[in-house]
Amino acid sequence: MATYHCKLNKGKGSYCFQHANYILREGRYSKEVSGREDLVYKEYGNLPAWANSPQEFWKAAAAHERSNGVAYFELEIALPNELSDEENKKIVQEYVKQVVGNKPYTFAIHNKPASLNEDVKQPHAHIMFSERVAEKDVNYTKEQFFKRYNSHHPERGGAKKDTRFTAMSGKKNILEVRKTLEEIINKSYENNGMDVRISAATLQKLYNEAVAKNDVDLANFYNRAPEKHLGPEEVNKIKKGTKNLKTQEEKKEFYIKFASDYALDMFYARQCKEAAAELMQLNKERAELQKKIAELEKMQEQINKAKELAEKPVVKFVAGDAADILTTYIKKLTDEANLANKQAVSISKFVLSEKRMLMYAQSVYTRGVSKKIVKEFNHIKKIEKQYNEAYAAWQNSKPTGLNPVARFKYHEEEVRLEKWKADIEARKANTQAKIDYLNKELNKPEAKIKIAKMVESLRQKNNIRKERCKNFQNYNKQLNNQIALCTAIRNKLRGHLYDRDNSLTVSDKIYQSIKTGDIAQAQNVINELRSAVNKLETNRARGGNDGHFLSRSYDEERSRDEGR
């Protein structure tokens, strides 16, 4: 899903050099030292003559910029994960050209899995730049470059600062910088033939614009809380906790259990965003399916068969050929029906029951505690079942007669079963105490409100998925009806394979639709073929059709001979 993110940060000298190494993945942040493998591309430019590397420049900035001043600005921008690394590199280079201009800069592109979903890539760029613009004719020293600018004698002072982001108009300039990123990324989408677009505007503004245009789909998509960024501190905590976890399920459970309230808010915002996106997908699918169904049903009403058959040019072909072509046509309809069914089944897997939605919301709210207790409870039930089976087997093994060894083993098993039973009872009591406490917490008014809010966000997605599933099922039903009709016609055609006059007359348009498998003309095909086959049936019934001897009964043949 296309996401817009553009944030301007200010940095002081104390972190300047270290941050440059961080974004460039050099020094202690290099692949060899830190194990980071997310660097895609890095670049720097417009450095003064005395700086042989970006590290040298930023180290000097840290040392010589005034202590309470801004040593560097940084733009954090999200890049489209639908585009290639090469396309994203072009986006950043164009953005640097338009926004940074002739000032010293360093940028790097990273691409790594999302913190909370490893299946989703998150390409992004860090762009560090200095406010200072060097005069062309001044040969600055390292120390001089960061001194105060001297407008009367530029050669005596430092490089002039571009104060776009610190002056009174800074907020306006930041909006322009955000808008520039939107335009560059959308242009790249357009050049790559994609209809995806992003916007730098707030959700509220986008919602108002959609309402003004009477675009219900977009209005619903933007009518939600903004999705928040967790920030490095929260992300690092989750990364550290999930470092040794192997499966996505384990990582998801950790996130639910240890995430902060801030992360829970993010969970709700994400659910709303996903629901809004699925609603747009639903409406798109609905429109496409309605169009297909309309094409299939276009000729449902009675048409003038005589007029259709009188259309020129016409094609005559025998029943055997018609049956063979119709078999291929039925296969095309069947493939389309199977595809629709596959879509319906695929979507239905993600439709949750009310019980599962409630359990999921409770698990999120309790940081996974409720899920853990349910798992523990089910485990105890499993152990109790094993105990009951062992107990039944023990009762049936009671020894008879004088058999000291067997009696000893019997009583030994009795002691083991008693201990096992006591352990189960203790665990049940402990789990029940946890359940009682958890229910008490979940029944608190504030808990009910939050859980209900989460369930509602899940329900919205669920209802959309149900409708998507139903749409594909209805389309599948329409196709299967067409298949049944075509099959019936083909069966009738096969009854005329040995007739002497077994040719059908259909319009060229219908003939081409059958041969190419154009299912959009399905109802037209069915109506015209049905009419043509009925004509054959009528001719046979009137006796005007002198069939092949194999198609006639013995009595018919004898009566024909006697008549001669």
Coordinates of C-alpha atoms in Angstrom, one line a residue:
M1 CA 0.0 0.0 0.0
A2 CA 1.4 3.4 -1.0
T3 CA 2.5 5.4 2.1
Y4 CA 3.7 9.0 2.3
H5 CA 6.3 10.0 4.9
C6 CA 8.5 13.0 4.9
K7 CA 10.0 14.4 8.2
L8 CA 12.5 17.1 8.7
N9 CA 15.0 16.7 11.6
K10 CA 17.5 19.1 13.1
G11 CA 20.8 17.8 14.4
K12 CA 23.5 19.2 16.7
G13 CA 27.2 18.7 16.4
S14 CA 27.5 16.2 19.1
Y15 CA 25.7 13.6 17.0
C16 CA 26.7 14.8 13.5
F17 CA 29.7 12.6 12.6
Q18 CA 28.1 9.5 14.2
H19 CA 24.8 10.0 12.4
A20 CA 26.6 10.3 9.0
N21 CA 28.3 7.0 9.7
Y22 CA 24.9 5.5 10.7
I23 CA 23.1 6.4 7.5
L24 CA 26.1 5.5 5.3
R25 CA 26.5 2.2 7.2
E26 CA 30.1 2.8 7.8
G27 CA 32.3 2.6 10.9
R28 CA 30.6 0.6 13.7
Y29 CA 27.4 0.6 11.6
S30 CA 29.0 -1.2 8.7
K31 CA 27.8 -4.6 7.5
E32 CA 31.0 -6.3 8.8
V33 CA 30.7 -4.9 12.3
S34 CA 26.9 -4.5 12.9
G35 CA 25.6 -7.1 10.5
R36 CA 23.2 -4.6 8.9
E37 CA 22.4 -5.6 5.3
D38 CA 19.9 -2.9 4.4
L39 CA 22.1 -0.4 2.5
V40 CA 20.9 0.0 -1.1
Y41 CA 22.8 3.1 -2.3
K42 CA 24.8 6.1 -0.9
E43 CA 25.9 9.3 -2.4
Y44 CA 27.4 12.7 -1.4
G45 CA 28.0 16.0 -3.2
N46 CA 28.8 19.8 -3.1
L47 CA 31.5 19.3 -0.5
P48 CA 34.0 22.2 0.0
A49 CA 37.5 21.7 -1.4
W50 CA 39.0 20.9 2.0
A51 CA 36.7 17.9 2.6
N52 CA 37.8 14.7 1.0
S53 CA 34.9 12.6 2.4
P54 CA 31.5 13.2 3.9
Q55 CA 32.8 12.0 7.2
E56 CA 35.5 14.7 7.2
F57 CA 32.9 17.4 6.4
W58 CA 30.5 16.3 9.1
K59 CA 33.3 15.8 11.7
A60 CA 34.3 19.4 11.0
A61 CA 30.7 20.6 11.3
A62 CA 30.5 18.9 14.7
A63 CA 33.7 20.6 15.8
H64 CA 33.3 24.2 14.4
E65 CA 29.5 24.9 14.2
R66 CA 28.4 26.9 17.2
S67 CA 27.4 24.6 20.0
N68 CA 23.7 25.7 20.2
G69 CA 23.4 25.9 16.4
V70 CA 22.1 23.4 13.8
A71 CA 25.0 21.3 12.5
Y72 CA 22.8 19.5 9.9
F73 CA 19.3 19.0 8.7
E74 CA 18.0 15.6 7.8
L75 CA 15.0 14.6 5.6
E76 CA 13.6 11.2 6.3
I77 CA 11.5 10.1 3.3
A78 CA 9.6 6.9 2.6
L79 CA 10.1 5.5 -0.9
P80 CA 7.6 3.4 -3.0
N81 CA 8.0 -0.4 -2.4
E82 CA 6.2 -1.0 -5.7
L83 CA 9.2 0.5 -7.6
S84 CA 12.7 -0.9 -8.1
D85 CA 15.8 0.2 -6.2
E86 CA 17.0 1.9 -9.3
E87 CA 13.8 3.9 -9.7
N88 CA 13.9 4.9 -6.0
K89 CA 17.5 6.1 -6.5
K90 CA 16.3 8.4 -9.3
I91 CA 13.6 9.7 -7.0
V92 CA 16.1 10.6 -4.3
Q93 CA 18.6 12.2 -6.7
E94 CA 15.9 14.4 -8.2
Y95 CA 14.6 15.3 -4.8
V96 CA 18.0 16.3 -3.6
K97 CA 18.5 18.3 -6.7
Q98 CA 15.3 20.3 -6.2
V99 CA 15.3 20.6 -2.4
V100 CA 19.0 20.7 -1.3
G101 CA 20.4 22.3 -4.4
N102 CA 24.0 23.4 -4.1
K103 CA 24.5 22.8 -0.4
P104 CA 26.7 20.0 0.9
Y105 CA 24.7 16.8 1.2
T106 CA 25.0 13.1 2.1
F107 CA 22.2 10.6 1.5
A108 CA 21.7 6.9 1.7
I109 CA 18.8 4.6 0.7
H110 CA 18.0 1.7 3.0
N111 CA 15.5 -1.1 2.3
K112 CA 14.5 -3.5 5.0
P113 CA 11.5 -5.5 6.2
A114 CA 8.9 -3.6 8.2
S115 CA 9.4 -3.9 11.9
L116 CA 6.1 -5.6 12.6
N117 CA 5.6 -7.4 9.2
E118 CA 8.7 -9.0 7.5
D119 CA 6.6 -9.7 4.4
V120 CA 6.5 -5.9 3.6
K121 CA 9.6 -4.0 2.5
Q122 CA 10.1 -0.5 3.7
P123 CA 12.5 1.4 1.4
H124 CA 13.4 4.8 2.7
A125 CA 16.1 7.5 2.5
H126 CA 18.1 9.6 4.9
I127 CA 19.2 12.9 3.4
M128 CA 21.7 15.0 5.5
F129 CA 22.5 18.5 4.3
S130 CA 24.2 21.6 5.6
E131 CA 22.5 25.1 5.6
R132 CA 25.8 26.6 4.4
V133 CA 26.3 27.6 0.7
A134 CA 29.9 28.3 -0.3
E135 CA 30.8 31.4 -2.3
K136 CA 32.3 30.4 -5.6
D137 CA 35.3 32.7 -5.4
V138 CA 36.2 32.1 -1.7
N139 CA 38.8 29.4 -0.8
Y140 CA 37.6 28.5 2.7
T141 CA 39.6 26.8 5.3
K142 CA 38.0 24.1 7.4
E143 CA 37.6 26.4 10.4
Q144 CA 36.5 29.4 8.4
F145 CA 33.7 27.6 6.5
F146 CA 31.6 27.3 9.7
K147 CA 32.1 30.9 10.9
R148 CA 29.5 33.7 10.8
Y149 CA 28.9 35.0 7.3
N150 CA 30.3 38.5 6.5
S151 CA 28.1 40.1 3.9
H152 CA 30.5 43.0 3.3
H153 CA 33.7 40.9 3.0
P154 CA 32.6 37.3 2.2
E155 CA 36.2 36.2 2.0
R156 CA 36.7 37.1 5.7
G157 CA 33.7 35.2 7.0
G158 CA 32.1 31.8 6.8
A159 CA 29.8 30.2 4.2
K160 CA 26.3 31.9 4.1
K161 CA 23.4 29.9 5.6
D162 CA 20.2 29.1 3.8
T163 CA 17.6 29.8 6.5
R164 CA 14.6 28.5 4.7
F165 CA 13.7 26.1 7.5
T166 CA 14.6 28.3 10.4
A167 CA 13.2 31.7 9.4
M168 CA 9.7 33.0 9.9
S169 CA 8.5 31.3 6.6
G170 CA 10.0 27.9 7.7
K171 CA 6.7 26.2 8.1
K172 CA 5.6 27.3 4.6
N173 CA 8.9 26.1 3.1
I174 CA 8.5 22.7 4.8
L175 CA 5.1 22.3 3.2
E176 CA 6.6 23.1 -0.2
V177 CA 9.4 20.5 0.4
R178 CA 6.7 17.9 1.3
K179 CA 4.7 18.8 -1.8
T180 CA 7.8 18.4 -4.0
L181 CA 8.3 14.8 -2.8
E182 CA 4.7 14.0 -3.6
E183 CA 5.1 15.4 -7.1
I184 CA 8.4 13.5 -7.8
I185 CA 7.1 10.1 -6.5
N186 CA 3.7 10.5 -8.4
K187 CA 5.6 11.3 -11.6
S188 CA 7.7 8.2 -11.1
Y189 CA 4.5 6.1 -10.6
E190 CA 3.1 7.6 -13.8
N191 CA 6.3 7.0 -15.8
N192 CA 6.2 3.3 -14.7
G193 CA 2.6 2.9 -15.8
M194 CA 1.1 2.6 -12.3
D195 CA -2.2 4.2 -11.2
V196 CA -0.9 4.4 -7.5
R197 CA -0.6 8.0 -6.1
I198 CA 0.4 9.5 -2.8
S199 CA -0.4 12.8 -1.2
A200 CA 1.4 15.1 1.3
A201 CA -1.9 16.5 2.5
T202 CA -3.4 15.6 5.8
L203 CA -6.2 12.9 5.9
Q204 CA -8.7 15.6 7.0
K205 CA -7.9 17.7 3.9
L206 CA -8.0 14.7 1.6
Y207 CA -11.3 13.7 3.1
N208 CA -12.8 17.2 2.6
E209 CA -11.6 17.2 -1.1
A210 CA -13.1 13.7 -1.7
V211 CA -16.4 14.9 -0.2
A212 CA -16.4 18.0 -2.4
K213 CA -15.9 15.8 -5.5
N214 CA -18.6 13.4 -4.3
D215 CA -16.1 10.5 -4.4
V216 CA -17.6 8.2 -1.7
D217 CA -14.8 5.6 -2.0
L218 CA -12.0 8.1 -1.4
A219 CA -14.0 9.8 1.4
N220 CA -14.3 6.5 3.2
F221 CA -10.6 5.7 2.7
Y222 CA -9.5 9.1 4.2
N223 CA -12.1 9.1 7.0
R224 CA -9.9 7.5 9.6
A225 CA -7.2 8.2 12.2
P226 CA -3.7 8.7 10.9
E227 CA -1.3 5.8 11.2
K228 CA 1.4 6.7 13.7
H229 CA 5.1 5.8 13.4
L230 CA 6.4 3.8 16.3
G231 CA 9.7 5.6 16.4
P232 CA 13.2 4.1 16.9
E233 CA 12.9 3.5 20.6
E234 CA 9.7 1.3 20.3
V235 CA 11.0 -0.4 17.1
N236 CA 14.3 -1.2 18.7
K237 CA 12.6 -2.7 21.7
I238 CA 10.5 -4.9 19.5
K239 CA 13.5 -5.9 17.3
K240 CA 15.6 -6.8 20.3
G241 CA 12.8 -8.9 21.8
T242 CA 12.1 -10.7 18.5
K243 CA 15.8 -11.2 17.5
N244 CA 15.8 -14.9 18.4
L245 CA 12.2 -15.7 17.5
K246 CA 11.9 -17.8 14.3
T247 CA 8.3 -17.8 13.3
Q248 CA 6.0 -14.8 12.4
E249 CA 3.5 -16.2 14.9
E250 CA 6.1 -15.9 17.7
K251 CA 7.0 -12.4 16.7
K252 CA 3.4 -11.3 16.5
E253 CA 2.7 -12.7 19.9
F254 CA 5.7 -10.8 21.3
Y255 CA 4.4 -7.6 19.7
I256 CA 1.0 -8.1 21.2
K257 CA 2.3 -8.9 24.6
F258 CA 4.9 -6.2 25.1
A259 CA 3.8 -3.4 22.8
S260 CA 3.0 -0.1 24.5
D261 CA -0.4 1.7 24.5
Y262 CA 1.1 3.9 21.8
A263 CA 1.5 0.7 19.7
L264 CA -2.0 -0.3 20.5
D265 CA -3.2 3.0 19.1
M266 CA -1.1 2.3 16.0
F267 CA -2.8 -1.1 15.8
Y268 CA -6.2 0.5 15.7
A269 CA -5.1 3.1 13.1
R270 CA -3.6 0.3 10.9
Q271 CA -6.8 -1.8 11.1
C272 CA -8.8 1.3 9.9
K273 CA -6.4 2.0 7.1
E274 CA -6.5 -1.7 5.9
A275 CA -10.3 -1.8 6.2
A276 CA -10.6 1.4 4.1
A277 CA -8.2 0.0 1.5
E278 CA -10.2 -3.3 1.3
L279 CA -13.4 -1.2 0.9
M280 CA -11.9 0.4 -2.1
Q281 CA -10.9 -3.0 -3.4
L282 CA -14.4 -4.3 -2.8
N283 CA -15.9 -1.4 -4.8
K284 CA -13.5 -2.0 -7.6
E285 CA -14.2 -5.7 -7.7
R286 CA -17.9 -5.1 -7.4
A287 CA -17.8 -2.8 -10.4
E288 CA -15.8 -5.3 -12.5
L289 CA -18.0 -8.2 -11.6
Q290 CA -21.2 -6.2 -12.2
K291 CA -19.9 -5.3 -15.6
K292 CA -19.2 -9.0 -16.4
I293 CA -22.5 -10.2 -15.0
A294 CA -24.3 -7.5 -17.0
E295 CA -22.6 -8.8 -20.1
L296 CA -23.6 -12.3 -19.3
E297 CA -27.2 -11.3 -18.6
K298 CA -27.4 -8.7 -21.4
M299 CA -29.4 -11.1 -23.6
Q300 CA -31.5 -12.7 -20.9
E301 CA -34.7 -11.1 -22.3
Q302 CA -36.3 -12.7 -25.2
I303 CA -34.7 -11.6 -28.5
N304 CA -36.0 -11.7 -31.9
K305 CA -34.5 -15.1 -33.0
A306 CA -35.5 -14.7 -36.6
K307 CA -33.8 -11.3 -36.9
E308 CA -30.6 -12.7 -35.3
L309 CA -30.5 -15.7 -37.6
A310 CA -31.1 -13.4 -40.6
E311 CA -28.0 -11.3 -39.8
K312 CA -25.4 -11.3 -42.6
P313 CA -22.8 -12.7 -43.0
V314 CA -23.9 -16.1 -41.7
V315 CA -21.9 -19.2 -41.1
K316 CA -23.1 -22.8 -41.6
F317 CA -21.4 -25.7 -39.8
V318 CA -22.4 -29.2 -38.9
A319 CA -23.5 -30.5 -35.5
G320 CA -20.3 -32.4 -34.9
D321 CA -18.2 -29.3 -35.4
A322 CA -20.6 -27.2 -33.3
A323 CA -20.4 -29.8 -30.4
D324 CA -16.5 -29.8 -30.5
I325 CA -16.3 -26.0 -30.6
L326 CA -18.8 -25.8 -27.8
T327 CA -16.7 -28.1 -25.7
T328 CA -13.8 -25.7 -25.9
Y329 CA -16.2 -22.8 -25.1
I330 CA -17.5 -24.6 -22.0
K331 CA -13.9 -25.1 -20.8
K332 CA -13.4 -21.4 -21.1
L333 CA -16.5 -20.7 -19.0
T334 CA -15.4 -23.4 -16.5
D335 CA -11.9 -21.9 -16.1
E336 CA -13.5 -18.5 -15.4
A337 CA -15.9 -20.1 -12.8
N338 CA -13.0 -21.9 -11.1
L339 CA -11.1 -18.6 -10.9
A340 CA -14.1 -16.9 -9.3
N341 CA -14.4 -19.8 -6.9
K342 CA -10.7 -19.7 -6.0
Q343 CA -11.0 -15.9 -5.3
A344 CA -14.1 -16.6 -3.0
V345 CA -12.3 -19.3 -1.1
S346 CA -9.1 -17.3 -0.7
I347 CA -11.0 -14.3 0.8
S348 CA -13.2 -16.5 3.0
K349 CA -10.1 -17.8 4.8
F350 CA -9.7 -14.3 6.3
V351 CA -13.3 -13.9 7.4
L352 CA -13.3 -14.2 11.2
S353 CA -16.2 -15.2 13.5
E354 CA -17.4 -12.8 16.2
K355 CA -15.8 -15.0 18.8
R356 CA -12.4 -15.0 17.1
M357 CA -12.5 -11.2 16.6
L358 CA -13.3 -10.7 20.3
M359 CA -10.5 -13.1 21.3
Y360 CA -8.0 -11.4 19.0
A361 CA -9.0 -7.9 20.4
Q362 CA -8.7 -9.2 24.0
S363 CA -5.3 -10.7 23.2
V364 CA -4.1 -7.4 21.9
Y365 CA -5.5 -5.5 24.9
T366 CA -3.9 -7.9 27.4
R367 CA -0.6 -8.0 25.6
G368 CA -1.2 -11.7 24.8
V369 CA -2.1 -12.8 28.3
S370 CA -5.6 -13.9 27.3
K371 CA -4.3 -16.0 24.4
K372 CA -1.7 -17.5 26.7
I373 CA -4.3 -18.5 29.3
V374 CA -6.6 -20.1 26.6
K375 CA -3.6 -22.0 25.3
E376 CA -2.8 -23.1 28.9
F377 CA -6.4 -24.1 29.5
N378 CA -6.6 -26.2 26.3
H379 CA -3.3 -27.9 27.3
I380 CA -4.7 -28.9 30.7
K381 CA -7.7 -30.3 29.0
K382 CA -5.5 -32.4 26.8
I383 CA -3.5 -33.7 29.8
E384 CA -6.7 -34.4 31.6
K385 CA -7.9 -36.5 28.7
Q386 CA -4.6 -38.5 28.8
Y387 CA -5.1 -39.0 32.5
N388 CA -8.6 -40.3 32.1
E389 CA -7.4 -42.8 29.5
A390 CA -4.6 -43.9 31.7
Y391 CA -6.9 -44.2 34.7
A392 CA -9.4 -46.3 32.7
A393 CA -6.6 -48.6 31.6
W394 CA -5.4 -48.9 35.2
Q395 CA -8.8 -49.9 36.5
N396 CA -9.0 -52.6 33.8
S397 CA -5.6 -53.9 34.7
K398 CA -6.4 -55.0 38.3
P399 CA -4.6 -58.3 38.9
T400 CA -6.4 -61.4 40.0
G401 CA -5.0 -64.3 42.1
L402 CA -1.7 -64.4 43.9
N403 CA 0.6 -62.2 41.8
P404 CA 2.7 -60.0 44.1
V405 CA 4.7 -58.4 41.3
A406 CA 1.5 -57.5 39.3
R407 CA -0.1 -56.1 42.5
F408 CA 2.9 -54.0 43.4
K409 CA 2.9 -52.5 39.9
Y410 CA -0.8 -51.9 40.1
H411 CA -0.5 -50.0 43.4
E412 CA 2.6 -48.2 42.1
E413 CA 0.5 -47.0 39.1
E414 CA -2.2 -45.9 41.5
V415 CA 0.2 -43.7 43.4
R416 CA 1.4 -42.1 40.1
L417 CA -2.1 -41.5 39.0
E418 CA -3.0 -39.8 42.3
K419 CA -0.1 -37.5 42.0
W420 CA -0.9 -36.8 38.3
K421 CA -4.5 -36.0 39.3
A422 CA -3.4 -33.7 42.1
D423 CA -1.1 -31.9 39.7
I424 CA -3.9 -31.4 37.2
E425 CA -6.3 -30.1 39.8
A426 CA -3.6 -27.7 41.0
R427 CA -3.0 -26.4 37.5
K428 CA -6.7 -26.1 36.9
A429 CA -7.2 -24.1 40.0
N430 CA -4.2 -21.8 39.1
T431 CA -5.5 -21.3 35.6
Q432 CA -9.1 -20.6 36.8
A433 CA -7.7 -18.0 39.2
K434 CA -6.0 -16.3 36.2
I435 CA -9.2 -16.5 34.2
D436 CA -11.2 -15.0 37.0
Y437 CA -8.7 -12.2 37.4
L438 CA -8.5 -11.6 33.6
N439 CA -12.3 -11.5 33.3
K440 CA -12.4 -9.0 36.1
E441 CA -9.9 -6.8 34.2
L442 CA -11.7 -7.2 30.9
N443 CA -15.1 -6.2 32.5
K444 CA -13.8 -2.9 33.5
P445 CA -15.5 0.0 31.6
E446 CA -12.2 1.3 30.1
A447 CA -11.3 -2.2 28.9
K448 CA -14.7 -2.8 27.4
I449 CA -14.5 0.5 25.5
K450 CA -11.0 -0.2 24.0
I451 CA -11.8 -3.8 23.2
A452 CA -15.1 -2.8 21.5
K453 CA -13.3 -0.2 19.5
M454 CA -10.8 -2.8 18.3
V455 CA -13.5 -5.4 17.5
E456 CA -15.4 -2.8 15.5
S457 CA -12.3 -2.0 13.4
L458 CA -11.9 -5.8 12.8
R459 CA -15.6 -6.1 12.0
Q460 CA -15.5 -3.4 9.4
K461 CA -12.8 -5.4 7.6
N462 CA -14.7 -8.6 8.1
N463 CA -17.9 -7.3 6.6
I464 CA -16.0 -6.0 3.5
R465 CA -14.4 -9.4 3.1
K466 CA -17.8 -11.1 3.4
E467 CA -19.2 -9.0 0.7
R468 CA -16.2 -9.5 -1.6
C469 CA -16.6 -13.2 -1.1
K470 CA -20.3 -13.1 -1.8
N471 CA -19.7 -11.1 -5.0
F472 CA -17.3 -13.8 -6.4
Q473 CA -19.7 -16.6 -5.3
N474 CA -22.6 -14.9 -7.2
Y475 CA -20.4 -14.5 -10.3
N476 CA -19.4 -18.1 -10.0
K477 CA -23.1 -19.1 -9.8
Q478 CA -23.9 -17.1 -13.0
L479 CA -21.1 -18.8 -14.9
N480 CA -22.2 -22.3 -13.7
N481 CA -25.7 -21.5 -15.0
Q482 CA -24.2 -20.6 -18.4
I483 CA -22.1 -23.9 -18.3
A484 CA -25.3 -25.9 -17.7
L485 CA -27.1 -24.3 -20.6
C486 CA -24.2 -24.8 -23.0
T487 CA -23.8 -28.5 -21.9
A488 CA -27.5 -29.1 -22.6
I489 CA -27.2 -27.6 -26.1
R490 CA -24.1 -29.7 -26.7
N491 CA -26.0 -32.9 -25.7
K492 CA -28.8 -32.0 -28.1
L493 CA -26.2 -31.4 -30.9
R494 CA -24.7 -34.8 -30.4
G495 CA -28.1 -36.3 -31.2
H496 CA -27.9 -34.9 -34.7
L497 CA -24.4 -36.1 -35.6
Y498 CA -25.7 -38.7 -38.1
D499 CA -28.5 -36.6 -39.6
R500 CA -28.0 -36.0 -43.3
D501 CA -29.0 -32.4 -43.0
N502 CA -27.3 -31.5 -39.7
S503 CA -26.0 -28.0 -40.4
L504 CA -26.7 -25.1 -38.2
T505 CA -26.9 -21.5 -39.3
V506 CA -25.7 -18.8 -37.0
S507 CA -24.4 -15.2 -37.3
D508 CA -20.7 -14.7 -38.0
K509 CA -20.5 -12.7 -34.7
I510 CA -21.7 -15.6 -32.7
Y511 CA -19.6 -18.1 -34.5
Q512 CA -16.4 -16.0 -33.8
S513 CA -17.5 -15.7 -30.1
I514 CA -17.6 -19.5 -29.8
K515 CA -14.3 -20.1 -31.5
T516 CA -12.4 -17.4 -29.5
G517 CA -14.1 -18.3 -26.2
D518 CA -15.4 -14.8 -25.6
I519 CA -17.5 -15.4 -22.5
A520 CA -18.8 -11.9 -22.6
Q521 CA -21.1 -13.1 -25.4
A522 CA -22.2 -16.2 -23.4
Q523 CA -25.9 -15.5 -23.3
N524 CA -26.0 -14.5 -27.0
V525 CA -24.2 -17.7 -27.9
I526 CA -26.6 -19.8 -25.8
N527 CA -29.7 -18.1 -27.2
E528 CA -28.7 -18.4 -30.9
L529 CA -27.4 -22.0 -30.6
R530 CA -30.5 -23.0 -28.7
S531 CA -32.6 -21.5 -31.5
A532 CA -30.5 -23.3 -34.2
V533 CA -30.7 -26.7 -32.4
N534 CA -34.5 -26.3 -31.9
K535 CA -34.8 -25.8 -35.6
L536 CA -33.0 -29.1 -36.2
E537 CA -35.4 -30.8 -33.7
T538 CA -38.4 -29.3 -35.4
N539 CA -37.2 -30.5 -38.8
R540 CA -36.7 -34.0 -37.5
A541 CA -40.1 -34.0 -35.8
R542 CA -41.8 -33.0 -39.0
G543 CA -40.1 -35.8 -40.9
G544 CA -38.4 -33.4 -43.2
N545 CA -35.0 -34.7 -42.1
D546 CA -33.9 -37.9 -43.7
G547 CA -31.3 -39.1 -41.2
H548 CA -28.4 -41.6 -41.4
F549 CA -29.5 -45.3 -40.9
L550 CA -27.6 -45.5 -37.6
S551 CA -29.9 -42.8 -36.2
R552 CA -33.1 -44.7 -37.0
S553 CA -34.6 -47.6 -35.2
Y554 CA -35.2 -51.1 -36.7
D555 CA -39.0 -50.5 -36.9
E556 CA -38.3 -47.2 -38.8
E557 CA -36.1 -49.0 -41.3
R558 CA -38.6 -51.8 -41.9
S559 CA -41.5 -49.4 -42.5
R560 CA -39.3 -47.5 -45.0
D561 CA -38.5 -50.8 -46.9
E562 CA -42.2 -51.9 -46.9
G563 CA -43.2 -48.5 -48.3
R564 CA -40.9 -49.0 -51.2

